XYZ file of C-alpha atoms in Angstrom:
741
model
C -80.893 39.793 -41.976
C -84.034 41.537 -40.759
C -85.361 41.241 -44.299
C -83.860 39.857 -47.457
C -84.614 38.737 -50.988
C -82.356 35.653 -50.925
C -84.411 32.478 -50.789
C -82.922 29.545 -48.923
C -83.402 26.040 -50.233
C -83.724 24.760 -46.675
C -84.376 26.499 -43.350
C -83.695 24.214 -40.372
C -85.304 25.116 -37.043
C -83.421 23.388 -34.222
C -79.736 22.540 -33.864
C -79.976 19.046 -32.380
C -78.926 15.805 -34.113
C -81.866 15.788 -36.568
C -81.491 19.417 -37.583
C -77.712 19.084 -37.801
C -77.952 16.044 -40.090
C -80.470 17.816 -42.342
C -78.204 20.863 -42.637
C -75.016 18.877 -43.165
C -76.545 16.573 -45.802
C -78.136 19.593 -47.466
C -74.731 21.268 -47.769
C -73.281 18.075 -49.236
C -76.040 18.099 -51.859
C -75.457 21.741 -52.797
C -78.456 23.269 -50.993
C -78.379 26.740 -49.491
C -79.042 26.092 -45.799
C -79.467 28.034 -42.567
C -79.914 26.582 -39.059
C -81.677 28.721 -36.454
C -81.672 27.675 -32.791
C -83.357 29.427 -29.879
C -81.107 28.124 -27.078
C -77.882 26.418 -28.131
C -76.652 23.802 -30.575
C -76.991 20.303 -29.070
C -78.980 21.713 -26.135
C -80.598 18.368 -25.292
C -77.235 16.589 -25.246
C -75.665 19.489 -23.348
C -78.268 19.111 -20.597
C -77.650 15.403 -20.046
C -76.162 14.551 -16.645
C -72.473 15.174 -16.146
C -70.144 12.447 -17.459
C -72.966 10.776 -19.406
C -71.587 8.454 -22.063
C -73.411 8.644 -25.410
C -73.624 5.110 -26.801
C -74.077 4.582 -30.564
C -75.975 1.341 -29.980
C -78.606 2.941 -27.741
C -82.176 2.063 -28.608
C -81.481 0.586 -32.017
C -78.902 -2.026 -31.112
C -76.518 -3.174 -33.829
C -79.266 -3.410 -36.436
C -79.498 0.328 -36.989
C -76.507 1.891 -38.713
C -75.520 5.502 -39.085
C -76.765 7.084 -42.324
C -74.410 7.208 -45.271
C -73.455 10.466 -46.942
C -70.419 12.566 -47.708
C -67.593 13.780 -45.483
C -69.879 15.974 -43.356
C -72.249 13.142 -42.450
C -69.375 10.737 -41.825
C -68.010 13.193 -39.262
C -71.251 12.801 -37.264
C -70.673 9.070 -36.727
C -69.362 8.351 -33.252
C -68.099 5.648 -30.935
C -68.989 5.842 -27.218
C -68.326 9.467 -26.332
C -68.783 11.762 -23.342
C -71.731 14.101 -23.826
C -69.649 17.255 -23.332
C -67.035 16.060 -25.806
C -69.789 15.289 -28.328
C -71.179 18.824 -27.989
C -67.753 20.392 -28.487
C -66.953 18.110 -31.402
C -70.225 18.699 -33.268
C -70.137 22.440 -32.678
C -66.626 22.397 -34.091
C -67.961 20.645 -37.204
C -70.343 23.564 -37.823
C -67.358 25.880 -37.687
C -64.950 23.677 -39.639
C -67.431 22.981 -42.462
C -68.843 26.540 -42.408
C -72.449 25.464 -41.994
C -74.497 28.682 -41.510
C -76.127 28.867 -38.086
C -77.852 31.550 -35.990
C -78.164 30.895 -32.218
C -80.632 32.910 -30.150
C -83.243 33.005 -32.934
C -86.784 31.818 -32.114
C -89.325 30.912 -34.790
C -92.657 32.646 -34.111
C -94.617 32.283 -37.357
C -94.643 30.707 -40.810
C -96.478 32.192 -43.791
C -96.582 30.857 -47.340
C -96.502 33.277 -50.239
C -98.302 32.818 -53.535
C -95.151 31.514 -55.225
C -94.890 28.695 -52.699
C -91.962 30.222 -50.794
C -92.254 30.319 -46.996
C -91.630 33.480 -45.029
C -90.461 32.501 -41.559
C -91.018 35.139 -38.893
C -88.487 34.889 -36.078
C -87.240 36.925 -33.151
C -83.512 37.504 -32.686
C -83.066 37.587 -28.913
C -79.461 38.787 -29.192
C -80.125 41.645 -31.595
C -83.636 42.241 -30.188
C -85.171 42.508 -33.608
C -87.596 40.634 -35.833
C -86.207 38.538 -38.677
C -88.013 37.470 -41.838
C -86.343 34.573 -43.618
C -87.375 33.163 -46.998
C -87.128 29.419 -47.695
C -88.542 26.910 -50.164
C -88.493 24.115 -47.576
C -88.522 24.150 -43.768
C -87.398 21.425 -41.345
C -88.723 21.537 -37.795
C -86.275 19.732 -35.487
C -87.548 21.201 -32.227
C -87.524 18.073 -30.044
C -90.353 17.079 -27.773
C -90.747 20.571 -26.415
C -91.921 21.389 -22.885
C -90.975 19.222 -19.851
C -94.013 17.443 -18.417
C -95.227 18.519 -14.979
C -96.845 16.660 -12.093
C -100.594 17.147 -11.723
C -100.586 16.883 -7.920
C -101.505 19.227 -5.044
C -98.817 21.622 -3.858
C -96.127 23.734 -5.432
C -94.097 21.565 -7.824
C -91.825 24.409 -8.922
C -88.254 23.604 -7.970
C -88.476 19.890 -8.695
C -85.497 18.945 -10.834
C -86.548 17.590 -14.245
C -83.153 16.139 -15.166
C -80.016 14.942 -13.423
C -77.172 17.402 -13.746
C -74.380 16.532 -11.304
C -74.743 13.310 -9.255
C -72.314 14.732 -6.676
C -75.034 17.199 -5.625
C -77.032 14.299 -4.157
C -74.316 12.792 -1.966
C -74.804 12.462 1.769
C -78.580 12.196 1.655
C -81.248 9.833 0.279
C -82.569 10.862 -3.104
C -85.464 9.785 -5.290
C -85.810 9.309 -9.053
C -89.353 9.270 -10.459
C -90.106 7.712 -13.834
C -89.899 4.414 -15.666
C -88.039 5.334 -18.853
C -84.451 5.229 -20.002
C -83.620 8.686 -18.649
C -84.801 7.578 -15.204
C -82.682 4.420 -15.418
C -79.646 6.468 -16.421
C -80.199 8.816 -13.471
C -80.483 5.892 -11.041
C -77.263 4.353 -12.394
C -75.331 7.629 -12.195
C -76.501 8.361 -8.649
C -75.833 4.806 -7.466
C -72.285 4.814 -8.837
C -71.525 8.298 -7.478
C -72.651 7.314 -3.979
C -70.669 4.078 -4.083
C -67.542 5.888 -5.290
C -67.799 8.425 -2.469
C -68.490 5.800 0.204
C -71.907 7.358 0.794
C -74.168 4.854 2.636
C -77.424 6.582 1.648
C -79.690 5.019 -0.965
C -81.199 5.895 -4.324
C -84.969 5.364 -4.310
C -86.643 4.608 -7.643
C -90.368 5.277 -7.914
C -92.385 4.196 -10.944
C -95.999 3.297 -11.636
C -95.504 -0.107 -13.282
C -95.640 -3.348 -11.345
C -92.417 -4.663 -12.913
C -88.879 -3.335 -13.032
C -88.622 -0.730 -15.829
C -87.037 -2.026 -18.985
C -83.442 -0.938 -19.359
C -82.094 -0.634 -22.899
C -79.640 -3.264 -24.078
C -76.839 -0.712 -24.149
C -77.412 0.127 -20.464
C -77.996 -3.424 -19.230
C -74.382 -4.186 -18.284
C -73.690 -0.930 -16.477
C -77.081 -1.120 -14.784
C -76.375 -4.633 -13.512
C -73.008 -3.455 -12.187
C -74.640 -0.596 -10.277
C -77.515 -2.714 -8.973
C -75.465 -5.683 -7.791
C -72.118 -4.039 -7.107
C -73.244 -0.935 -5.252
C -76.317 -2.430 -3.583
C -77.787 0.994 -2.860
C -80.847 1.053 -5.166
C -84.288 0.752 -3.543
C -87.163 -0.115 -5.909
C -90.734 1.022 -5.383
C -92.995 -0.304 -8.154
C -96.641 0.768 -8.292
C -95.747 3.989 -6.512
C -96.400 7.585 -7.503
C -96.050 11.170 -6.312
C -99.014 12.193 -4.197
C -98.454 15.828 -3.197
C -95.931 18.464 -2.238
C -96.284 19.058 1.504
C -94.706 21.412 4.019
C -92.879 19.821 6.949
C -92.505 21.014 10.507
C -89.224 22.613 9.483
C -91.141 24.660 6.873
C -89.302 22.947 4.043
C -91.230 21.523 1.110
C -91.225 17.765 0.584
C -92.430 15.558 -2.255
C -94.613 12.825 -0.778
C -94.345 9.494 -2.643
C -97.043 6.871 -2.045
C -95.134 3.592 -2.001
C -97.729 1.160 -0.647
C -101.504 0.882 -0.475
C -103.393 -1.842 1.331
C -107.144 -2.419 1.206
C -108.640 -4.395 4.096
C -112.227 -5.484 4.667
C -114.049 -3.309 7.142
C -111.295 -0.706 7.284
C -110.293 2.298 5.214
C -107.450 1.763 2.777
C -104.060 2.240 4.376
C -101.191 3.928 2.537
C -97.504 4.412 3.240
C -95.636 7.467 2.027
C -91.988 8.462 1.810
C -91.137 12.165 1.902
C -88.087 13.628 0.184
C -86.981 17.276 0.147
C -87.891 18.668 -3.270
C -84.251 19.350 -4.034
C -83.461 15.635 -3.504
C -85.870 14.488 -6.242
C -85.354 14.089 -9.979
C -88.520 13.744 -12.060
C -87.651 11.981 -15.330
C -91.206 11.946 -16.630
C -90.754 13.082 -20.211
C -91.857 16.073 -22.218
C -94.978 17.249 -23.978
C -95.132 18.085 -27.675
C -95.547 21.880 -28.193
C -98.988 21.321 -29.699
C -100.219 24.920 -29.456
C -97.092 26.284 -31.154
C -97.320 23.731 -33.982
C -101.032 24.482 -34.453
C -100.160 28.164 -34.867
C -97.949 27.095 -37.791
C -100.782 25.104 -39.346
C -99.497 21.683 -38.202
C -102.051 19.610 -36.301
C -102.043 16.315 -34.443
C -104.640 13.627 -35.016
C -106.123 10.662 -33.152
C -105.603 7.450 -35.092
C -103.620 4.280 -35.490
C -104.162 0.744 -34.164
C -104.593 2.005 -30.635
C -106.195 5.387 -31.235
C -103.993 8.017 -29.652
C -103.195 11.605 -30.416
C -100.000 11.752 -32.466
C -98.096 13.844 -34.985
C -99.037 13.181 -38.628
C -96.609 13.175 -41.580
C -96.461 11.487 -44.957
C -93.759 9.095 -46.113
C -91.443 12.047 -46.807
C -91.815 13.187 -43.144
C -93.784 16.129 -44.540
C -96.627 17.706 -42.568
C -100.023 19.023 -43.701
C -98.163 22.108 -44.892
C -96.334 21.228 -48.129
C -92.581 21.616 -47.828
C -92.580 21.649 -44.001
C -91.046 18.538 -42.410
C -90.683 17.047 -38.918
C -87.565 15.157 -37.809
C -86.214 13.742 -34.557
C -87.813 13.345 -31.142
C -90.994 15.199 -32.022
C -92.035 11.998 -33.871
C -91.117 9.608 -31.032
C -92.109 7.082 -29.815
C -94.627 6.712 -32.623
C -96.292 8.891 -35.248
C -99.020 8.548 -37.839
C -98.255 8.250 -41.540
C -100.868 9.453 -44.034
C -101.177 9.232 -47.809
C -104.015 11.783 -47.712
C -104.156 14.212 -44.802
C -107.881 14.756 -45.419
C -108.707 11.066 -45.019
C -110.188 9.486 -41.889
C -107.391 9.458 -39.235
C -108.413 5.921 -38.275
C -106.915 4.826 -41.603
C -103.519 6.397 -40.870
C -100.650 3.983 -40.291
C -98.960 3.959 -36.893
C -95.168 4.034 -37.298
C -92.761 3.299 -34.464
C -90.014 5.907 -34.135
C -87.097 5.301 -31.796
C -86.083 8.301 -29.766
C -82.327 8.192 -30.219
C -79.570 10.071 -31.987
C -79.147 7.602 -34.854
C -82.844 7.832 -35.724
C -82.698 11.642 -35.718
C -79.620 11.583 -37.965
C -81.369 9.298 -40.451
C -84.456 11.556 -40.412
C -82.346 14.608 -41.233
C -80.475 12.892 -44.061
C -83.730 11.553 -45.502
C -85.432 14.957 -45.601
C -82.411 16.691 -47.142
C -82.332 14.101 -49.915
C -86.069 14.538 -50.511
C -85.647 18.320 -50.790
C -82.778 17.969 -53.257
C -84.789 15.667 -55.515
C -87.871 17.890 -55.382
C -85.861 20.957 -56.312
C -84.431 18.961 -59.217
C -87.961 18.087 -60.408
C -87.653 14.336 -59.719
C -91.139 12.794 -59.850
C -90.396 9.404 -58.313
C -88.544 10.530 -55.187
C -86.147 7.949 -53.735
C -86.635 7.701 -49.951
C -83.793 5.283 -49.332
C -81.225 6.269 -46.712
C -78.113 4.167 -47.239
C -76.277 2.665 -44.269
C -72.799 3.848 -43.436
C -70.124 1.256 -42.914
C -70.543 -0.172 -39.388
C -68.194 1.264 -36.806
C -65.803 -1.396 -35.653
C -65.975 -1.740 -31.857
C -62.729 -1.359 -29.968
C -61.562 -4.927 -29.588
C -59.991 -4.144 -26.251
C -63.056 -2.489 -24.764
C -63.868 -3.369 -21.210
C -67.451 -4.369 -22.013
C -66.453 -6.830 -24.731
C -63.633 -8.334 -22.707
C -65.840 -8.907 -19.681
C -68.556 -10.490 -21.818
C -66.122 -12.849 -23.538
C -64.183 -14.024 -20.508
C -65.012 -17.508 -19.184
C -65.703 -17.918 -15.469
C -62.504 -17.646 -13.462
C -61.247 -21.073 -12.352
C -61.035 -21.718 -8.619
C -57.483 -22.724 -7.634
C -57.061 -25.374 -4.942
C -55.897 -23.951 -1.636
C -52.609 -25.855 -1.907
C -51.788 -24.606 -5.379
C -49.465 -21.583 -5.399
C -50.572 -18.493 -7.338
C -49.249 -18.152 -10.883
C -45.916 -16.307 -11.110
C -45.901 -12.620 -11.876
C -44.855 -11.783 -15.438
C -41.365 -10.324 -15.791
C -40.933 -6.581 -15.901
C -42.084 -3.648 -13.825
C -45.775 -4.353 -14.297
C -46.361 -0.725 -15.302
C -49.181 -0.168 -17.787
C -50.700 2.538 -19.929
C -54.479 2.388 -20.338
C -56.332 4.208 -23.106
C -59.722 5.494 -22.006
C -62.834 6.163 -23.991
C -64.722 9.391 -23.217
C -66.629 8.837 -19.982
C -63.825 6.790 -18.391
C -64.402 3.376 -19.966
C -61.267 1.333 -20.594
C -60.408 0.789 -24.248
C -56.997 -0.943 -24.335
C -54.208 -1.735 -21.901
C -50.552 -1.575 -22.935
C -47.677 -2.984 -20.839
C -44.632 -0.720 -20.414
C -41.216 -2.335 -20.362
C -38.317 -1.754 -17.980
C -36.143 -0.569 -20.857
C -36.515 1.272 -24.133
C -39.288 3.519 -25.439
C -43.018 3.153 -25.938
C -43.995 5.513 -28.732
C -47.437 7.076 -29.275
C -48.777 8.590 -32.470
C -51.089 8.316 -35.429
C -49.179 5.571 -37.259
C -46.063 3.377 -37.138
C -45.820 3.657 -33.343
C -46.054 1.161 -30.491
C -49.445 2.685 -29.692
C -51.076 4.009 -32.873
C -54.518 5.614 -33.255
C -54.841 6.227 -37.029
C -58.324 7.790 -36.751
C -57.139 10.663 -34.522
C -56.214 13.521 -36.857
C -54.949 15.624 -33.940
C -52.098 13.185 -33.351
C -48.766 13.730 -35.056
C -47.313 10.718 -36.837
C -45.027 10.266 -33.842
C -46.455 12.366 -31.056
C -44.875 11.336 -27.735
C -42.931 8.594 -26.000
C -42.790 7.024 -22.558
C -39.527 5.606 -21.273
C -38.204 3.856 -18.181
C -36.189 5.916 -15.702
C -33.214 4.888 -13.569
C -35.317 4.795 -10.397
C -37.613 2.109 -11.828
C -40.400 4.487 -12.863
C -41.365 6.065 -16.173
C -41.395 9.511 -17.727
C -43.129 11.068 -20.726
C -41.799 13.495 -23.298
C -43.199 15.356 -26.287
C -41.502 14.211 -29.495
C -42.069 17.493 -31.330
C -45.833 17.140 -31.816
C -47.962 19.964 -33.170
C -50.714 19.701 -30.562
C -48.578 19.014 -27.514
C -48.781 16.516 -24.653
C -50.849 17.539 -21.635
C -50.718 16.134 -18.114
C -53.910 16.401 -16.078
C -53.106 18.379 -12.940
C -53.985 16.040 -10.052
C -56.407 17.019 -7.302
C -54.979 14.706 -4.630
C -51.439 16.104 -4.610
C -49.478 19.174 -5.666
C -47.033 19.152 -8.554
C -44.188 21.571 -9.189
C -44.165 23.911 -12.181
C -41.901 26.761 -13.181
C -41.239 29.604 -15.586
C -42.177 28.689 -19.164
C -44.824 26.141 -18.180
C -48.240 26.459 -19.813
C -51.514 25.579 -18.062
C -54.821 25.028 -19.884
C -57.982 25.654 -17.870
C -61.183 25.334 -19.864
C -60.693 27.719 -22.775
C -58.126 29.801 -20.868
C -54.325 29.512 -20.870
C -51.848 30.576 -18.186
C -48.132 30.977 -18.940
C -45.768 31.050 -15.961
C -43.329 33.936 -16.411
C -40.273 35.261 -14.568
C -37.923 33.329 -12.315
C -37.825 32.070 -8.745
C -37.410 35.613 -7.476
C -40.499 37.079 -9.136
C -42.861 34.595 -10.748
C -46.097 35.654 -12.400
C -48.811 34.492 -14.770
C -49.739 35.760 -18.211
C -53.396 35.026 -18.960
C -54.415 34.275 -22.567
C -57.943 33.634 -23.851
C -59.012 30.974 -26.374
C -57.949 33.171 -29.327
C -54.404 33.527 -27.968
C -54.879 37.162 -26.958
C -53.226 38.177 -23.697
C -55.932 39.546 -21.404
C -54.094 40.071 -18.141
C -51.135 39.422 -15.866
C -51.136 38.097 -12.328
C -48.119 38.625 -10.024
C -47.480 35.775 -7.595
C -46.617 36.238 -3.936
C -45.857 33.764 -1.168
C -48.991 31.837 -0.231
C -51.932 30.257 -2.034
C -54.321 31.767 -4.572
C -57.398 30.182 -6.159
C -58.341 30.798 -9.805
C -61.499 29.960 -11.721
C -64.681 31.206 -13.322
C -65.809 32.923 -10.118
C -62.893 32.509 -7.736
C -62.100 34.479 -4.581
C -58.599 35.487 -5.763
C -58.423 35.515 -9.578
C -61.497 35.340 -11.823
C -60.299 34.313 -15.281
C -63.469 34.613 -17.370
C -66.938 34.620 -15.758
C -68.497 33.739 -19.146
C -66.361 30.616 -19.747
C -68.734 27.783 -18.868
C -65.948 25.204 -19.300
C -64.326 26.567 -16.126
C -65.404 25.590 -12.648
C -66.065 28.386 -10.221
C -62.954 27.348 -8.318
C -60.686 25.584 -10.774
C -57.092 25.614 -9.588
C -54.920 26.482 -6.578
C -51.388 27.877 -6.986
C -49.019 27.969 -3.993
C -45.696 29.796 -3.936
C -43.404 28.468 -1.181
C -39.820 29.758 -0.939
C -39.704 30.468 -4.661
C -41.155 27.067 -5.637
C -44.508 27.130 -7.468
C -46.924 24.283 -6.752
C -50.234 23.627 -8.505
C -53.254 21.515 -7.605
C -56.590 21.067 -9.364
C -59.606 21.744 -7.140
C -61.651 18.824 -8.499
C -62.862 20.943 -11.384
C -65.482 19.516 -13.729
C -63.357 19.543 -16.895
C -59.912 19.306 -15.315
C -56.781 21.432 -15.535
C -53.862 20.498 -17.804
C -50.126 21.191 -17.862
C -48.300 21.090 -21.191
C -45.357 18.710 -20.903
C -41.920 20.203 -21.516
C -38.801 18.089 -21.511
C -38.951 14.799 -19.598
C -41.818 14.643 -17.101
C -41.774 11.834 -14.497
C -45.064 9.973 -14.150
C -46.751 8.857 -10.950
C -49.398 6.200 -10.530
C -52.776 7.453 -11.739
C -51.412 10.310 -13.861
C -53.591 11.093 -16.890
C -52.227 12.249 -20.233
C -54.050 13.972 -23.095
C -52.390 13.190 -26.433
C -54.370 14.404 -29.455
C -57.953 13.390 -28.675
C -56.817 10.405 -26.597
C -56.667 10.018 -22.825
C -54.154 7.625 -21.278
C -53.710 6.660 -17.621
C -50.358 5.523 -16.256
C -50.300 2.742 -13.698
C -47.201 1.761 -11.746
C -46.716 -1.916 -10.951
C -45.759 -1.061 -7.388
C -49.116 0.598 -6.729
C -52.695 -0.589 -6.398
C -54.764 -1.180 -9.516
C -55.903 1.861 -11.434
C -59.185 3.463 -10.402
C -60.594 3.896 -13.921
C -64.277 4.097 -13.126
C -66.556 4.928 -10.230
C -67.010 2.164 -7.725
C -66.801 1.409 -4.028
C -63.536 2.642 -2.590
C -61.741 0.724 0.147
C -62.676 2.044 3.552
C -60.112 2.586 6.318
C -59.967 -0.010 9.026
C -62.227 0.855 11.950
C -60.543 2.657 14.808
C -61.480 1.995 18.382
C -63.424 4.917 19.874
C -61.152 7.448 21.497
C -61.768 8.359 25.107
C -64.392 11.067 25.414
C -62.896 14.539 25.802
C -63.177 16.175 29.138
C -66.232 18.417 29.298
C -64.332 20.906 31.440
C -63.089 22.848 28.417
C -63.012 22.938 24.605
C -61.394 19.831 23.105
C -61.530 17.892 19.878
C -61.302 14.128 19.401
C -60.116 12.837 16.018
C -62.032 9.562 15.911
C -60.120 7.908 13.065
C -56.767 8.837 14.638
C -57.627 8.008 18.238
C -56.309 11.367 19.499
C -57.860 14.054 21.691
C -56.346 17.544 21.994
C -57.403 20.661 23.890
C -58.471 23.781 22.035
C -57.291 27.201 23.197
C -59.739 30.124 23.156
C -60.255 31.456 19.630
C -58.509 28.534 17.942
C -59.938 26.743 14.944
C -60.045 22.988 14.877
C -57.191 23.056 12.359
C -55.027 25.306 14.527
C -55.561 23.032 17.517
C -54.568 19.970 15.475
C -51.407 21.607 14.139
C -50.444 22.888 17.604
C -50.485 19.337 19.000
C -48.879 17.471 16.105
C -52.072 15.962 14.676
C -51.546 15.299 10.960
C -54.138 17.261 8.997
C -53.918 18.431 5.393
C -54.532 22.182 5.357
C -53.195 24.511 2.691
C -54.819 27.918 2.399
C -56.218 28.163 5.982
C -58.914 30.403 4.515
C -61.726 27.999 3.601
C -60.918 28.188 -0.111
C -58.878 25.170 -1.192
C -61.067 22.496 0.445
C -58.088 20.367 1.509
C -59.163 19.857 5.151
C -62.779 18.599 5.287
C -63.988 16.871 8.449
C -67.232 15.149 9.430
C -68.814 16.093 12.773
C -69.661 12.898 14.671
C -70.858 14.564 17.885
C -70.760 17.925 19.604
C -71.963 20.019 16.679
C -73.577 22.348 19.223
C -70.063 23.156 20.462
C -69.031 24.788 17.198
C -69.126 28.556 16.974
C -72.038 29.173 14.602
C -73.007 27.513 11.293
C -70.662 27.528 8.272
C -70.524 30.816 6.374
C -71.530 31.063 2.701
C -67.944 30.789 1.437
C -67.279 27.649 3.470
C -70.526 26.119 2.202
C -69.522 26.795 -1.404
C -66.138 25.125 -0.890
C -67.691 22.075 0.781
C -70.298 21.681 -1.961
C -68.323 22.677 -5.072
C -64.853 21.350 -4.292
C -65.337 18.634 -1.672
C -68.762 17.384 -2.800
C -69.923 17.319 0.833
C -73.017 18.570 2.634
C -72.371 21.624 4.826
C -73.445 21.275 8.439
C -72.701 17.584 8.822
C -69.279 18.409 7.369
C -67.033 21.408 7.977
C -63.610 22.706 7.009
C -61.170 22.293 9.884
C -59.612 25.699 9.224
C -62.977 27.463 9.599
C -64.598 25.599 12.522
C -64.012 27.249 15.916
C -64.571 24.964 18.920
C -66.289 26.012 22.151
C -66.713 22.601 23.830
C -66.080 18.867 23.422
C -66.346 17.752 19.769
C -65.712 14.403 18.049
C -64.777 14.542 14.353
C -63.524 12.342 11.538
C -60.862 13.624 9.142
C -62.011 12.966 5.563
């Protein structure tokens, strides 16, 4: 496609929500369409923080509906959904509906021929060649463009401009700068992650306004929960970054001015907080790529009620260049609308434009419908974008149930508690993407609970990946429950737990990201056959006694270094006396075992059935931990007697035990030699099962942690190396006091 005579009806530049809606609606209306994207489809959504829940009501509330269209547009409507699941789902729609798309293609120029057709000049970064594409109409859905930078002294390179993984900020104070929704979301995510991990450090929020930043209606409830429940958010209104400075340790710090006092007869006095650059997240927005747009002949103007420089379009979302349109975030939070681009900009109308996914979808649908009518020669173009039928909220959703519940009555002290309902008390909870509770289903002591698309005890008719009767859960003789696959097409998958090992055997199938592992052989000689996403066998791994770690970049078995759905260290397999045990290493996307036969369930087990996630809760256990929140802390233990300084020794503070350490022994070896209970599996610093926190005596450890130990602590344990170590890697040379984590 370096050159070609075929003329597209619509060339879409940008594969985000706006560009996707324009392409999908264009296909529905019979237009020839091509989407080109420089980075990746849904890049902006992809780069949201981990576990971010995309809410359909964000920004527009219930008043704004999804746009109406055909089957393709209906598939873009969504209920609350995890950002990674949204990306996978929408990318799958491109494939399923065969919408033409080229990723890695960057628009560099736009020329209009005498016949009115545009020649788009682009560079194909994959093929390293220039492309020239012909189109009658062009949609620019390029987002806001370049992240904004601080204009302060010092080197600001290295400051994080978005929150990726909240776990990276555990164990240390962190700071979020900015007063918008993205800043609020970052503060919430960090606050909840710290509370869930029992991290006592705080999240500092710096913003220039003198009032608390406005939090969107959709975030208000979860924000209140984080603010009141966690109690670890520290507000600093009327504060701002002042400079990047170098500390005595030669590290670079972002200095935040948090207070300024002016006193008569004295210079103004200011107070600053300094955070390591890597502990700061600057959610300060993006700048429109003005120079790039100007090179295409699209210019901004100063106008509106409060004269400001903004993008200018007409009522069709068309720019100064006929047949070239703008959709999505590039128009947010306001743009100018002109009837005559040559008129005085002060006469242009200022139009508010919400920066959310629904708005971008409506923009894309609107432009596609305009293009169709213009190609058909319609003079009086209809700009109406019809509303889709409102999505019915899940009536059992946690948010709705909490909002509707009356205050809990206070029982008199003499009144006995209400009796427990009959039965085991076991439950099955359906989760929305992101971990929010949707519905709760009681499980009886007898009989079956069936799951499927229709005519089952638990039916989800909108999930096309469910078989009519997919699976069932039944009570077992020991008072528990088990699950079995009732002949479904897609299978039933059990999430491999990270807190305990489970047994698997020959014939079992594991799914890790886009990779599959089939256990082969028998107890005498077990092995793994590795299959990629297409079902092609790409390798075999023999298994020997001991533990191996597999993942995207694992020390023992690297499955596929290009599979971004894998964690670097995904899964640990242990072969003990012919028995194969598996444990997830707290991977980002989880590891899954396909259920064969009857599989007993334990409290907290998660099941994937079609597109649904269910969590099993046993009545004999504590309540399910469905969402991040403060975890119960162990009861305080009286300080153990200080170890004798005459030789190496280790005190386990939370166990109240002190043991000597022989020359050359690791902390783990000393514990095991003296009967101290410590969970250690690989004894090689790989599995991350034996983290400890150093309370005192760090100078009596033999050297700092090596790179491999640091990676395990950070990637698998979510802990900060130095303050924390792996017991199997820390060699003791003197008295040390530790806490087993």
